[in-house]
Amino acid sequence: MNNITQLPTNQLEPNPLQPRGAINHETVSDLVDSIREHGILEPLIVAQTPAGYQIIAGERRWRAARTLKLPYVPVIIKKVNPQQMLEMAIVENIQRQDLNPIERAKAFNRLKDEFNLDNHVIAQKISKSVPYVINVLKLLTLPDAIKDGLLSGLISEGHGRALGGIGDTRLMIEAY
């Protein structure tokens, strides 16, 4: 059962395995306004570690709570290992479609490299198909200029995959 409890805001730490590359300060600012008016509507998910409590899901809410100097935040404490922390953070962000395509690809690659998971296991853990995982991972092979286009939102993930299908880097860049 997921019991909600209150923890002191200053006892929480960001997740070093967070798949999101950077926190958008503008969205945190918007969240500050919302929390000021309505409070924190959804508890943070945290893991108890030897170093303290690390945030699995809800880092933006935590940052907003710190900005507002809230002494406590609602949390659900999970007993998980580092692999499970990364998996939960990835799933939570994918469900909200919160990671950009390159962050998602890097997160999948970490599951492969750090925990020796294959594409089938990753697909199962995130409730997606194996071809979906393979296509996302292929984005990491794109030239940096095209990856930058994906990161900035200049091109969509579908466009990135189509460009990757060209095979020749020079032709990819020309088509981009």
PDB file of C-alpha atoms in Angstrom:
ATOM      1  CA  MET A   1       0.000   0.000   0.000  1.00  0.00           C
ATOM      2  CA  ASN A   2       1.192   3.516  -0.799  1.00  0.00           C
ATOM      3  CA  ASN A   3       0.993   5.445   2.452  1.00  0.00           C
ATOM      4  CA  ILE A   4       1.378   9.189   2.136  1.00  0.00           C
ATOM      5  CA  THR A   5       3.486  10.823   4.807  1.00  0.00           C
ATOM      6  CA  GLN A   6       5.043  14.248   5.312  1.00  0.00           C
ATOM      7  CA  LEU A   7       8.818  14.722   5.208  1.00  0.00           C
ATOM      8  CA  PRO A   8      10.816  17.871   5.867  1.00  0.00           C
ATOM      9  CA  THR A   9      11.549  19.513   2.525  1.00  0.00           C
ATOM     10  CA  ASN A  10      15.218  19.948   3.451  1.00  0.00           C
ATOM     11  CA  GLN A  11      15.667  16.181   3.976  1.00  0.00           C
ATOM     12  CA  LEU A  12      15.038  15.392   0.296  1.00  0.00           C
ATOM     13  CA  GLU A  13      17.730  15.208  -2.366  1.00  0.00           C
ATOM     14  CA  PRO A  14      17.390  15.165  -6.165  1.00  0.00           C
ATOM     15  CA  ASN A  15      17.792  11.794  -7.837  1.00  0.00           C
ATOM     16  CA  PRO A  16      21.303  11.445  -9.324  1.00  0.00           C
ATOM     17  CA  LEU A  17      19.762   8.924 -11.759  1.00  0.00           C
ATOM     18  CA  GLN A  18      17.136  11.429 -12.983  1.00  0.00           C
ATOM     19  CA  PRO A  19      16.673  10.799 -16.703  1.00  0.00           C
ATOM     20  CA  ARG A  20      15.699  14.404 -17.421  1.00  0.00           C
ATOM     21  CA  GLY A  21      18.772  16.391 -18.409  1.00  0.00           C
ATOM     22  CA  ALA A  22      17.735  19.792 -17.082  1.00  0.00           C
ATOM     23  CA  ILE A  23      14.880  21.266 -15.108  1.00  0.00           C
ATOM     24  CA  ASN A  24      13.131  24.131 -16.912  1.00  0.00           C
ATOM     25  CA  HIS A  25      13.103  27.019 -14.427  1.00  0.00           C
ATOM     26  CA  GLU A  26      10.106  28.612 -16.153  1.00  0.00           C
ATOM     27  CA  THR A  27       7.965  25.528 -15.531  1.00  0.00           C
ATOM     28  CA  VAL A  28       9.109  25.466 -11.890  1.00  0.00           C
ATOM     29  CA  SER A  29       8.058  29.110 -11.608  1.00  0.00           C
ATOM     30  CA  ASP A  30       4.613  28.228 -13.005  1.00  0.00           C
ATOM     31  CA  LEU A  31       4.418  25.364 -10.530  1.00  0.00           C
ATOM     32  CA  VAL A  32       5.298  27.725  -7.656  1.00  0.00           C
ATOM     33  CA  ASP A  33       2.234  29.809  -8.517  1.00  0.00           C
ATOM     34  CA  SER A  34       0.020  26.722  -8.691  1.00  0.00           C
ATOM     35  CA  ILE A  35       1.300  25.276  -5.400  1.00  0.00           C
ATOM     36  CA  ARG A  36       0.960  28.655  -3.689  1.00  0.00           C
ATOM     37  CA  GLU A  37      -2.716  28.670  -4.675  1.00  0.00           C
ATOM     38  CA  HIS A  38      -3.677  24.981  -4.431  1.00  0.00           C
ATOM     39  CA  GLY A  39      -0.926  23.232  -2.477  1.00  0.00           C
ATOM     40  CA  ILE A  40       0.890  20.088  -3.631  1.00  0.00           C
ATOM     41  CA  LEU A  41      -1.860  17.947  -5.141  1.00  0.00           C
ATOM     42  CA  GLU A  42       0.212  14.837  -5.845  1.00  0.00           C
ATOM     43  CA  PRO A  43       2.781  13.412  -3.398  1.00  0.00           C
ATOM     44  CA  LEU A  44       6.402  13.047  -4.399  1.00  0.00           C
ATOM     45  CA  ILE A  45       7.759   9.510  -4.761  1.00  0.00           C
ATOM     46  CA  VAL A  46      11.001   9.082  -2.807  1.00  0.00           C
ATOM     47  CA  ALA A  47      13.435   6.304  -1.971  1.00  0.00           C
ATOM     48  CA  GLN A  48      15.118   5.961   1.391  1.00  0.00           C
ATOM     49  CA  THR A  49      18.840   5.513   0.823  1.00  0.00           C
ATOM     50  CA  PRO A  50      21.848   5.498   3.161  1.00  0.00           C
ATOM     51  CA  ALA A  51      22.356   9.143   2.111  1.00  0.00           C
ATOM     52  CA  GLY A  52      18.779  10.134   2.993  1.00  0.00           C
ATOM     53  CA  TYR A  53      15.673  10.461   0.863  1.00  0.00           C
ATOM     54  CA  GLN A  54      16.139  10.750  -2.891  1.00  0.00           C
ATOM     55  CA  ILE A  55      13.370  11.911  -5.188  1.00  0.00           C
ATOM     56  CA  ILE A  56      12.205   9.377  -7.771  1.00  0.00           C
ATOM     57  CA  ALA A  57       9.297  11.459  -9.078  1.00  0.00           C
ATOM     58  CA  GLY A  58       8.411  15.047  -8.294  1.00  0.00           C
ATOM     59  CA  GLU A  59      11.655  16.997  -8.431  1.00  0.00           C
ATOM     60  CA  ARG A  60       9.912  20.062  -9.908  1.00  0.00           C
ATOM     61  CA  ARG A  61       7.311  19.976  -7.092  1.00  0.00           C
ATOM     62  CA  TRP A  62      10.150  19.734  -4.550  1.00  0.00           C
ATOM     63  CA  ARG A  63      11.994  22.690  -6.117  1.00  0.00           C
ATOM     64  CA  ALA A  64       8.779  24.722  -6.076  1.00  0.00           C
ATOM     65  CA  ALA A  65       8.191  23.772  -2.417  1.00  0.00           C
ATOM     66  CA  ARG A  66      11.722  24.937  -1.562  1.00  0.00           C
ATOM     67  CA  THR A  67      11.119  28.218  -3.376  1.00  0.00           C
ATOM     68  CA  LEU A  68       7.965  28.677  -1.301  1.00  0.00           C
ATOM     69  CA  LYS A  69       9.899  27.663   1.834  1.00  0.00           C
ATOM     70  CA  LEU A  70       7.353  24.949   2.629  1.00  0.00           C
ATOM     71  CA  PRO A  71       8.644  23.066   5.698  1.00  0.00           C
ATOM     72  CA  TYR A  72       7.106  19.715   4.665  1.00  0.00           C
ATOM     73  CA  VAL A  73       6.012  17.972   1.467  1.00  0.00           C
ATOM     74  CA  PRO A  74       3.737  14.955   1.008  1.00  0.00           C
ATOM     75  CA  VAL A  75       5.649  11.841  -0.076  1.00  0.00           C
ATOM     76  CA  ILE A  76       5.257   8.152  -0.727  1.00  0.00           C
ATOM     77  CA  ILE A  77       8.370   6.268   0.389  1.00  0.00           C
ATOM     78  CA  LYS A  78       9.430   3.328  -1.806  1.00  0.00           C
ATOM     79  CA  LYS A  79      11.980   0.667  -0.909  1.00  0.00           C
ATOM     80  CA  VAL A  80      13.937   0.300  -4.147  1.00  0.00           C
ATOM     81  CA  ASN A  81      17.444  -0.316  -5.458  1.00  0.00           C
ATOM     82  CA  PRO A  82      19.246   2.032  -7.916  1.00  0.00           C
ATOM     83  CA  GLN A  83      18.004   0.098 -10.966  1.00  0.00           C
ATOM     84  CA  GLN A  84      14.406   0.319  -9.767  1.00  0.00           C
ATOM     85  CA  MET A  85      14.870   4.045  -9.046  1.00  0.00           C
ATOM     86  CA  LEU A  86      15.996   4.680 -12.623  1.00  0.00           C
ATOM     87  CA  GLU A  87      13.214   2.500 -14.043  1.00  0.00           C
ATOM     88  CA  MET A  88      10.554   4.290 -11.984  1.00  0.00           C
ATOM     89  CA  ALA A  89      11.882   7.728 -12.951  1.00  0.00           C
ATOM     90  CA  ILE A  90      11.892   6.767 -16.645  1.00  0.00           C
ATOM     91  CA  VAL A  91       8.396   5.279 -16.535  1.00  0.00           C
ATOM     92  CA  GLU A  92       7.027   8.279 -14.649  1.00  0.00           C
ATOM     93  CA  ASN A  93       8.478  10.714 -17.185  1.00  0.00           C
ATOM     94  CA  ILE A  94       7.415   8.629 -20.197  1.00  0.00           C
ATOM     95  CA  GLN A  95       3.863   8.366 -18.898  1.00  0.00           C
ATOM     96  CA  ARG A  96       3.734  12.159 -18.741  1.00  0.00           C
ATOM     97  CA  GLN A  97       5.653  12.424 -22.035  1.00  0.00           C
ATOM     98  CA  ASP A  98       7.996  14.711 -20.158  1.00  0.00           C
ATOM     99  CA  LEU A  99      11.351  13.620 -21.559  1.00  0.00           C
ATOM    100  CA  ASN A 100      12.543  14.876 -24.908  1.00  0.00           C
ATOM    101  CA  PRO A 101      13.504  12.132 -27.404  1.00  0.00           C
ATOM    102  CA  ILE A 102      17.242  12.360 -26.694  1.00  0.00           C
ATOM    103  CA  GLU A 103      16.760  12.223 -22.900  1.00  0.00           C
ATOM    104  CA  ARG A 104      14.528   9.176 -23.393  1.00  0.00           C
ATOM    105  CA  ALA A 105      17.160   7.510 -25.614  1.00  0.00           C
ATOM    106  CA  LYS A 106      19.918   8.244 -23.091  1.00  0.00           C
ATOM    107  CA  ALA A 107      17.766   6.850 -20.275  1.00  0.00           C
ATOM    108  CA  PHE A 108      17.154   3.613 -22.209  1.00  0.00           C
ATOM    109  CA  ASN A 109      20.873   3.422 -22.977  1.00  0.00           C
ATOM    110  CA  ARG A 110      21.671   3.758 -19.253  1.00  0.00           C
ATOM    111  CA  LEU A 111      19.373   0.819 -18.515  1.00  0.00           C
ATOM    112  CA  LYS A 112      21.347  -1.187 -21.085  1.00  0.00           C
ATOM    113  CA  ASP A 113      24.817  -0.067 -19.982  1.00  0.00           C
ATOM    114  CA  GLU A 114      24.450   0.176 -16.207  1.00  0.00           C
ATOM    115  CA  PHE A 115      22.052  -2.696 -15.580  1.00  0.00           C
ATOM    116  CA  ASN A 116      22.646  -4.951 -18.620  1.00  0.00           C
ATOM    117  CA  LEU A 117      19.001  -4.875 -19.690  1.00  0.00           C
ATOM    118  CA  ASP A 118      18.161  -5.827 -23.259  1.00  0.00           C
ATOM    119  CA  ASN A 119      15.574  -4.130 -25.476  1.00  0.00           C
ATOM    120  CA  HIS A 120      12.916  -6.731 -24.641  1.00  0.00           C
ATOM    121  CA  VAL A 121      13.247  -6.196 -20.885  1.00  0.00           C
ATOM    122  CA  ILE A 122      13.284  -2.396 -21.270  1.00  0.00           C
ATOM    123  CA  ALA A 123      10.140  -2.561 -23.419  1.00  0.00           C
ATOM    124  CA  GLN A 124       8.425  -4.738 -20.836  1.00  0.00           C
ATOM    125  CA  LYS A 125       9.381  -2.455 -17.937  1.00  0.00           C
ATOM    126  CA  ILE A 126       8.081   0.698 -19.645  1.00  0.00           C
ATOM    127  CA  SER A 127       5.035  -0.976 -21.222  1.00  0.00           C
ATOM    128  CA  LYS A 128       6.124  -0.151 -24.772  1.00  0.00           C
ATOM    129  CA  SER A 129       6.955  -2.324 -27.775  1.00  0.00           C
ATOM    130  CA  VAL A 130      10.449  -3.577 -28.608  1.00  0.00           C
ATOM    131  CA  PRO A 131      10.440  -1.656 -31.940  1.00  0.00           C
ATOM    132  CA  TYR A 132       9.630   1.515 -29.976  1.00  0.00           C
ATOM    133  CA  VAL A 133      12.701   0.983 -27.749  1.00  0.00           C
ATOM    134  CA  ILE A 134      14.915   0.194 -30.766  1.00  0.00           C
ATOM    135  CA  ASN A 135      13.721   3.293 -32.647  1.00  0.00           C
ATOM    136  CA  VAL A 136      14.311   5.543 -29.648  1.00  0.00           C
ATOM    137  CA  LEU A 137      17.832   4.138 -29.129  1.00  0.00           C
ATOM    138  CA  LYS A 138      18.664   4.733 -32.824  1.00  0.00           C
ATOM    139  CA  LEU A 139      18.293   8.464 -32.180  1.00  0.00           C
ATOM    140  CA  LEU A 140      21.625   8.342 -30.320  1.00  0.00           C
ATOM    141  CA  THR A 141      23.384   7.469 -33.598  1.00  0.00           C
ATOM    142  CA  LEU A 142      22.245  10.681 -35.305  1.00  0.00           C
ATOM    143  CA  PRO A 143      24.774  13.442 -36.014  1.00  0.00           C
ATOM    144  CA  ASP A 144      25.002  16.043 -33.234  1.00  0.00           C
ATOM    145  CA  ALA A 145      23.359  18.745 -35.380  1.00  0.00           C
ATOM    146  CA  ILE A 146      20.235  16.616 -35.776  1.00  0.00           C
ATOM    147  CA  LYS A 147      20.257  15.682 -32.077  1.00  0.00           C
ATOM    148  CA  ASP A 148      20.383  19.412 -31.316  1.00  0.00           C
ATOM    149  CA  GLY A 149      17.342  19.882 -33.568  1.00  0.00           C
ATOM    150  CA  LEU A 150      15.490  17.231 -31.566  1.00  0.00           C
ATOM    151  CA  LEU A 151      16.534  18.802 -28.256  1.00  0.00           C
ATOM    152  CA  SER A 152      15.430  22.275 -29.321  1.00  0.00           C
ATOM    153  CA  GLY A 153      12.154  21.032 -30.788  1.00  0.00           C
ATOM    154  CA  LEU A 154      13.141  22.217 -34.269  1.00  0.00           C
ATOM    155  CA  ILE A 155      12.347  18.740 -35.613  1.00  0.00           C
ATOM    156  CA  SER A 156      10.068  16.022 -34.284  1.00  0.00           C
ATOM    157  CA  GLU A 157      11.108  12.569 -33.167  1.00  0.00           C
ATOM    158  CA  GLY A 158       9.501  11.171 -36.339  1.00  0.00           C
ATOM    159  CA  HIS A 159      11.602  13.489 -38.499  1.00  0.00           C
ATOM    160  CA  GLY A 160      14.719  12.451 -36.591  1.00  0.00           C
ATOM    161  CA  ARG A 161      13.957   8.773 -37.171  1.00  0.00           C
ATOM    162  CA  ALA A 162      13.319   9.414 -40.881  1.00  0.00           C
ATOM    163  CA  LEU A 163      16.632  11.255 -41.209  1.00  0.00           C
ATOM    164  CA  GLY A 164      18.387   8.408 -39.390  1.00  0.00           C
ATOM    165  CA  GLY A 165      17.066   6.015 -42.022  1.00  0.00           C
ATOM    166  CA  ILE A 166      19.102   7.794 -44.705  1.00  0.00           C
ATOM    167  CA  GLY A 167      22.292   6.141 -43.480  1.00  0.00           C
ATOM    168  CA  ASP A 168      24.788   8.615 -44.983  1.00  0.00           C
ATOM    169  CA  THR A 169      25.718  11.374 -42.508  1.00  0.00           C
ATOM    170  CA  ARG A 170      26.351  14.000 -45.202  1.00  0.00           C
ATOM    171  CA  LEU A 171      22.988  13.301 -46.858  1.00  0.00           C
ATOM    172  CA  MET A 172      21.269  13.325 -43.457  1.00  0.00           C
ATOM    173  CA  ILE A 173      22.630  16.790 -42.691  1.00  0.00           C
ATOM    174  CA  GLU A 174      21.677  18.067 -46.166  1.00  0.00           C
ATOM    175  CA  ALA A 175      18.128  16.746 -45.751  1.00  0.00           C
ATOM    176  CA  TYR A 176      17.956  18.290 -42.275  1.00  0.00           C
TER     177      TYR A 176
END
